[in-house]
Amino acid sequence: MTLKNTDNEYIIAVVNKQMIDGHTEEISETACGSFYEKNDKQYILYKIESDGDRISVMIKIDNDTVIIKRSGSVQSSMEYRIGGKRSFLYRLPYGEIEMELETQQIISSLTPQGGKVKLVYTLSMQGEEYYNDTEITVKR
């Protein structure tokens, strides 16, 4: 798939590597979206399609905190901040899953031209723990 962007659009690529029982699974999504700074916070906005449904994604980067909100057929608000565990609900069309995440690392190299955000965290759900390494790339 080839994505074309206009002057005010960015190409957003998200790659998540998740380790489950010693095996690594990689999930990626790429979309055209927007990226801007407001009140010393950076925002990444894009939409994806999943099983025929559109999902809006907003990523807010504020110093040592990253919040990823999804709305549409899937809804969640995940807060990444080093220190402590944070609980959230992941809402799907067929029900909710309670999850917890603990952030080990946040690295951001975003500038007005784009850049990267790296999140390393452990996701817990239904008694299982999954180690995640997510990289978000923003480019013109």
PDB file of C-alpha atoms in Angstrom:
ATOM      1  CA  MET A   1       0.000   0.000   0.000  1.00  0.00           C
ATOM      2  CA  THR A   2       1.334   3.448  -0.936  1.00  0.00           C
ATOM      3  CA  LEU A   3       0.336   6.416   1.174  1.00  0.00           C
ATOM      4  CA  LYS A   4       0.488   9.946  -0.191  1.00  0.00           C
ATOM      5  CA  ASN A   5       0.470  12.901   2.103  1.00  0.00           C
ATOM      6  CA  THR A   6      -0.397  16.543   1.536  1.00  0.00           C
ATOM      7  CA  ASP A   7       1.370  19.555   3.036  1.00  0.00           C
ATOM      8  CA  ASN A   8      -0.566  19.359   6.296  1.00  0.00           C
ATOM      9  CA  GLU A   9      -0.566  15.566   6.600  1.00  0.00           C
ATOM     10  CA  TYR A  10       2.012  13.254   8.047  1.00  0.00           C
ATOM     11  CA  ILE A  11       2.557   9.550   7.620  1.00  0.00           C
ATOM     12  CA  ILE A  12       2.094   7.814  10.964  1.00  0.00           C
ATOM     13  CA  ALA A  13       3.594   4.339  11.387  1.00  0.00           C
ATOM     14  CA  VAL A  14       3.095   2.334  14.579  1.00  0.00           C
ATOM     15  CA  VAL A  15       5.010  -0.904  15.121  1.00  0.00           C
ATOM     16  CA  ASN A  16       4.359  -2.926  18.273  1.00  0.00           C
ATOM     17  CA  LYS A  17       6.468  -5.941  19.208  1.00  0.00           C
ATOM     18  CA  GLN A  18       4.849  -8.044  21.913  1.00  0.00           C
ATOM     19  CA  MET A  19       6.579 -10.955  23.649  1.00  0.00           C
ATOM     20  CA  ILE A  20       4.236 -13.753  24.668  1.00  0.00           C
ATOM     21  CA  ASP A  21       5.669 -16.922  26.249  1.00  0.00           C
ATOM     22  CA  GLY A  22       9.071 -16.331  24.646  1.00  0.00           C
ATOM     23  CA  HIS A  23       7.619 -15.670  21.180  1.00  0.00           C
ATOM     24  CA  THR A  24       7.543 -12.220  19.591  1.00  0.00           C
ATOM     25  CA  GLU A  25       4.524 -11.032  17.624  1.00  0.00           C
ATOM     26  CA  GLU A  26       4.691  -7.864  15.558  1.00  0.00           C
ATOM     27  CA  ILE A  27       1.652  -5.732  14.773  1.00  0.00           C
ATOM     28  CA  SER A  28       1.919  -2.627  12.617  1.00  0.00           C
ATOM     29  CA  GLU A  29      -0.397   0.046  11.286  1.00  0.00           C
ATOM     30  CA  THR A  30       0.309   2.917   8.907  1.00  0.00           C
ATOM     31  CA  ALA A  31      -1.972   5.849   8.117  1.00  0.00           C
ATOM     32  CA  CYS A  32      -1.994   9.454   6.994  1.00  0.00           C
ATOM     33  CA  GLY A  33      -2.774  11.788   9.853  1.00  0.00           C
ATOM     34  CA  SER A  34      -1.922  15.061  11.489  1.00  0.00           C
ATOM     35  CA  PHE A  35       0.740  16.114  13.947  1.00  0.00           C
ATOM     36  CA  TYR A  36       0.897  19.398  15.812  1.00  0.00           C
ATOM     37  CA  GLU A  37       2.019  21.098  19.001  1.00  0.00           C
ATOM     38  CA  LYS A  38      -0.301  23.040  21.312  1.00  0.00           C
ATOM     39  CA  ASN A  39       0.403  24.389  24.815  1.00  0.00           C
ATOM     40  CA  ASP A  40       3.767  22.556  24.976  1.00  0.00           C
ATOM     41  CA  LYS A  41       2.076  19.229  24.210  1.00  0.00           C
ATOM     42  CA  GLN A  42       2.378  17.253  20.982  1.00  0.00           C
ATOM     43  CA  TYR A  43      -0.580  15.542  19.314  1.00  0.00           C
ATOM     44  CA  ILE A  44      -0.710  12.794  16.699  1.00  0.00           C
ATOM     45  CA  LEU A  45      -4.126  12.086  15.133  1.00  0.00           C
ATOM     46  CA  TYR A  46      -5.021   9.403  12.603  1.00  0.00           C
ATOM     47  CA  LYS A  47      -7.737   6.916  11.640  1.00  0.00           C
ATOM     48  CA  ILE A  48      -7.458   3.229  10.866  1.00  0.00           C
ATOM     49  CA  GLU A  49      -9.849   0.545   9.669  1.00  0.00           C
ATOM     50  CA  SER A  50     -10.236  -2.652  11.623  1.00  0.00           C
ATOM     51  CA  ASP A  51     -12.665  -5.365  10.541  1.00  0.00           C
ATOM     52  CA  GLY A  52     -14.531  -2.807   8.415  1.00  0.00           C
ATOM     53  CA  ASP A  53     -14.885  -0.303  11.269  1.00  0.00           C
ATOM     54  CA  ARG A  54     -13.129   3.068  11.489  1.00  0.00           C
ATOM     55  CA  ILE A  55     -11.179   3.793  14.651  1.00  0.00           C
ATOM     56  CA  SER A  56      -9.876   7.265  15.526  1.00  0.00           C
ATOM     57  CA  VAL A  57      -6.571   7.410  17.387  1.00  0.00           C
ATOM     58  CA  MET A  58      -5.222  10.392  19.323  1.00  0.00           C
ATOM     59  CA  ILE A  59      -1.754  10.299  20.870  1.00  0.00           C
ATOM     60  CA  LYS A  60      -0.840  13.083  23.292  1.00  0.00           C
ATOM     61  CA  ILE A  61       2.789  13.524  24.354  1.00  0.00           C
ATOM     62  CA  ASP A  62       3.313  15.699  27.437  1.00  0.00           C
ATOM     63  CA  ASN A  63       6.857  15.618  28.869  1.00  0.00           C
ATOM     64  CA  ASP A  64       7.007  12.275  30.726  1.00  0.00           C
ATOM     65  CA  THR A  65       3.488  11.097  29.844  1.00  0.00           C
ATOM     66  CA  VAL A  66       2.000   9.622  26.671  1.00  0.00           C
ATOM     67  CA  ILE A  67      -1.759   9.046  26.373  1.00  0.00           C
ATOM     68  CA  ILE A  68      -3.186   6.964  23.527  1.00  0.00           C
ATOM     69  CA  LYS A  69      -6.966   7.231  23.076  1.00  0.00           C
ATOM     70  CA  ARG A  70      -8.939   5.122  20.645  1.00  0.00           C
ATOM     71  CA  SER A  71     -12.567   5.799  19.764  1.00  0.00           C
ATOM     72  CA  GLY A  72     -15.013   4.081  17.458  1.00  0.00           C
ATOM     73  CA  SER A  73     -15.769   0.356  17.550  1.00  0.00           C
ATOM     74  CA  VAL A  74     -12.753   0.017  19.874  1.00  0.00           C
ATOM     75  CA  GLN A  75     -12.436   2.423  22.801  1.00  0.00           C
ATOM     76  CA  SER A  76      -9.605   2.853  25.265  1.00  0.00           C
ATOM     77  CA  SER A  77      -7.489   5.441  27.010  1.00  0.00           C
ATOM     78  CA  MET A  78      -4.006   4.163  27.837  1.00  0.00           C
ATOM     79  CA  GLU A  79      -1.718   6.331  29.972  1.00  0.00           C
ATOM     80  CA  TYR A  80       2.012   5.644  29.786  1.00  0.00           C
ATOM     81  CA  ARG A  81       4.017   7.134  32.657  1.00  0.00           C
ATOM     82  CA  ILE A  82       7.064   5.677  34.365  1.00  0.00           C
ATOM     83  CA  GLY A  83       6.348   4.669  37.953  1.00  0.00           C
ATOM     84  CA  GLY A  84       3.396   2.597  39.050  1.00  0.00           C
ATOM     85  CA  LYS A  85       0.751   0.607  37.250  1.00  0.00           C
ATOM     86  CA  ARG A  86      -2.266   2.112  35.511  1.00  0.00           C
ATOM     87  CA  SER A  87      -5.553   0.312  34.923  1.00  0.00           C
ATOM     88  CA  PHE A  88      -7.865   0.909  31.982  1.00  0.00           C
ATOM     89  CA  LEU A  89     -10.744  -0.698  30.103  1.00  0.00           C
ATOM     90  CA  TYR A  90     -10.362  -1.825  26.505  1.00  0.00           C
ATOM     91  CA  ARG A  91     -13.876  -1.726  25.039  1.00  0.00           C
ATOM     92  CA  LEU A  92     -14.641  -3.913  22.035  1.00  0.00           C
ATOM     93  CA  PRO A  93     -17.969  -4.484  20.231  1.00  0.00           C
ATOM     94  CA  TYR A  94     -18.408  -7.775  22.116  1.00  0.00           C
ATOM     95  CA  GLY A  95     -17.406  -6.587  25.605  1.00  0.00           C
ATOM     96  CA  GLU A  96     -14.773  -5.007  27.819  1.00  0.00           C
ATOM     97  CA  ILE A  97     -11.378  -6.244  28.931  1.00  0.00           C
ATOM     98  CA  GLU A  98      -9.781  -4.810  32.050  1.00  0.00           C
ATOM     99  CA  MET A  99      -6.066  -4.256  31.545  1.00  0.00           C
ATOM    100  CA  GLU A 100      -3.150  -2.817  33.456  1.00  0.00           C
ATOM    101  CA  LEU A 101       0.072  -1.365  32.131  1.00  0.00           C
ATOM    102  CA  GLU A 102       3.404  -0.531  33.679  1.00  0.00           C
ATOM    103  CA  THR A 103       5.728   1.697  31.661  1.00  0.00           C
ATOM    104  CA  GLN A 104       9.466   1.023  31.743  1.00  0.00           C
ATOM    105  CA  GLN A 105      10.653   3.539  29.135  1.00  0.00           C
ATOM    106  CA  ILE A 106       9.454   6.572  27.160  1.00  0.00           C
ATOM    107  CA  ILE A 107      11.759   8.142  24.569  1.00  0.00           C
ATOM    108  CA  SER A 108      10.581  10.961  22.297  1.00  0.00           C
ATOM    109  CA  SER A 109      12.571  12.628  19.526  1.00  0.00           C
ATOM    110  CA  LEU A 110       9.644  14.535  18.012  1.00  0.00           C
ATOM    111  CA  THR A 111      10.258  17.909  16.377  1.00  0.00           C
ATOM    112  CA  PRO A 112       7.870  19.992  14.222  1.00  0.00           C
ATOM    113  CA  GLN A 113       9.161  17.991  11.222  1.00  0.00           C
ATOM    114  CA  GLY A 114       8.291  14.630  12.809  1.00  0.00           C
ATOM    115  CA  GLY A 115      10.366  12.010  14.581  1.00  0.00           C
ATOM    116  CA  LYS A 116       9.771   9.015  16.836  1.00  0.00           C
ATOM    117  CA  VAL A 117       8.244   8.011  20.152  1.00  0.00           C
ATOM    118  CA  LYS A 118       9.297   4.730  21.777  1.00  0.00           C
ATOM    119  CA  LEU A 119       7.271   3.086  24.544  1.00  0.00           C
ATOM    120  CA  VAL A 120       8.459   0.032  26.476  1.00  0.00           C
ATOM    121  CA  TYR A 121       5.874  -1.397  28.858  1.00  0.00           C
ATOM    122  CA  THR A 122       4.312  -4.487  30.370  1.00  0.00           C
ATOM    123  CA  LEU A 123       0.630  -5.111  29.694  1.00  0.00           C
ATOM    124  CA  SER A 124      -1.303  -7.342  32.105  1.00  0.00           C
ATOM    125  CA  MET A 125      -4.703  -8.873  31.437  1.00  0.00           C
ATOM    126  CA  GLN A 126      -6.546 -11.884  32.732  1.00  0.00           C
ATOM    127  CA  GLY A 127      -3.545 -12.982  34.805  1.00  0.00           C
ATOM    128  CA  GLU A 128      -1.081 -12.879  31.892  1.00  0.00           C
ATOM    129  CA  GLU A 129       1.779 -10.401  31.347  1.00  0.00           C
ATOM    130  CA  TYR A 130       2.961  -9.261  27.921  1.00  0.00           C
ATOM    131  CA  TYR A 131       6.168  -7.287  27.335  1.00  0.00           C
ATOM    132  CA  ASN A 132       5.697  -4.601  24.647  1.00  0.00           C
ATOM    133  CA  ASP A 133       8.038  -2.413  22.639  1.00  0.00           C
ATOM    134  CA  THR A 134       6.134   0.155  20.554  1.00  0.00           C
ATOM    135  CA  GLU A 135       7.652   2.645  18.132  1.00  0.00           C
ATOM    136  CA  ILE A 136       5.571   5.467  16.658  1.00  0.00           C
ATOM    137  CA  THR A 137       7.123   7.223  13.652  1.00  0.00           C
ATOM    138  CA  VAL A 138       5.842  10.550  12.317  1.00  0.00           C
ATOM    139  CA  LYS A 139       7.153  11.829   8.980  1.00  0.00           C
ATOM    140  CA  ARG A 140       6.139  14.119   6.121  1.00  0.00           C
TER     141      ARG A 140
END
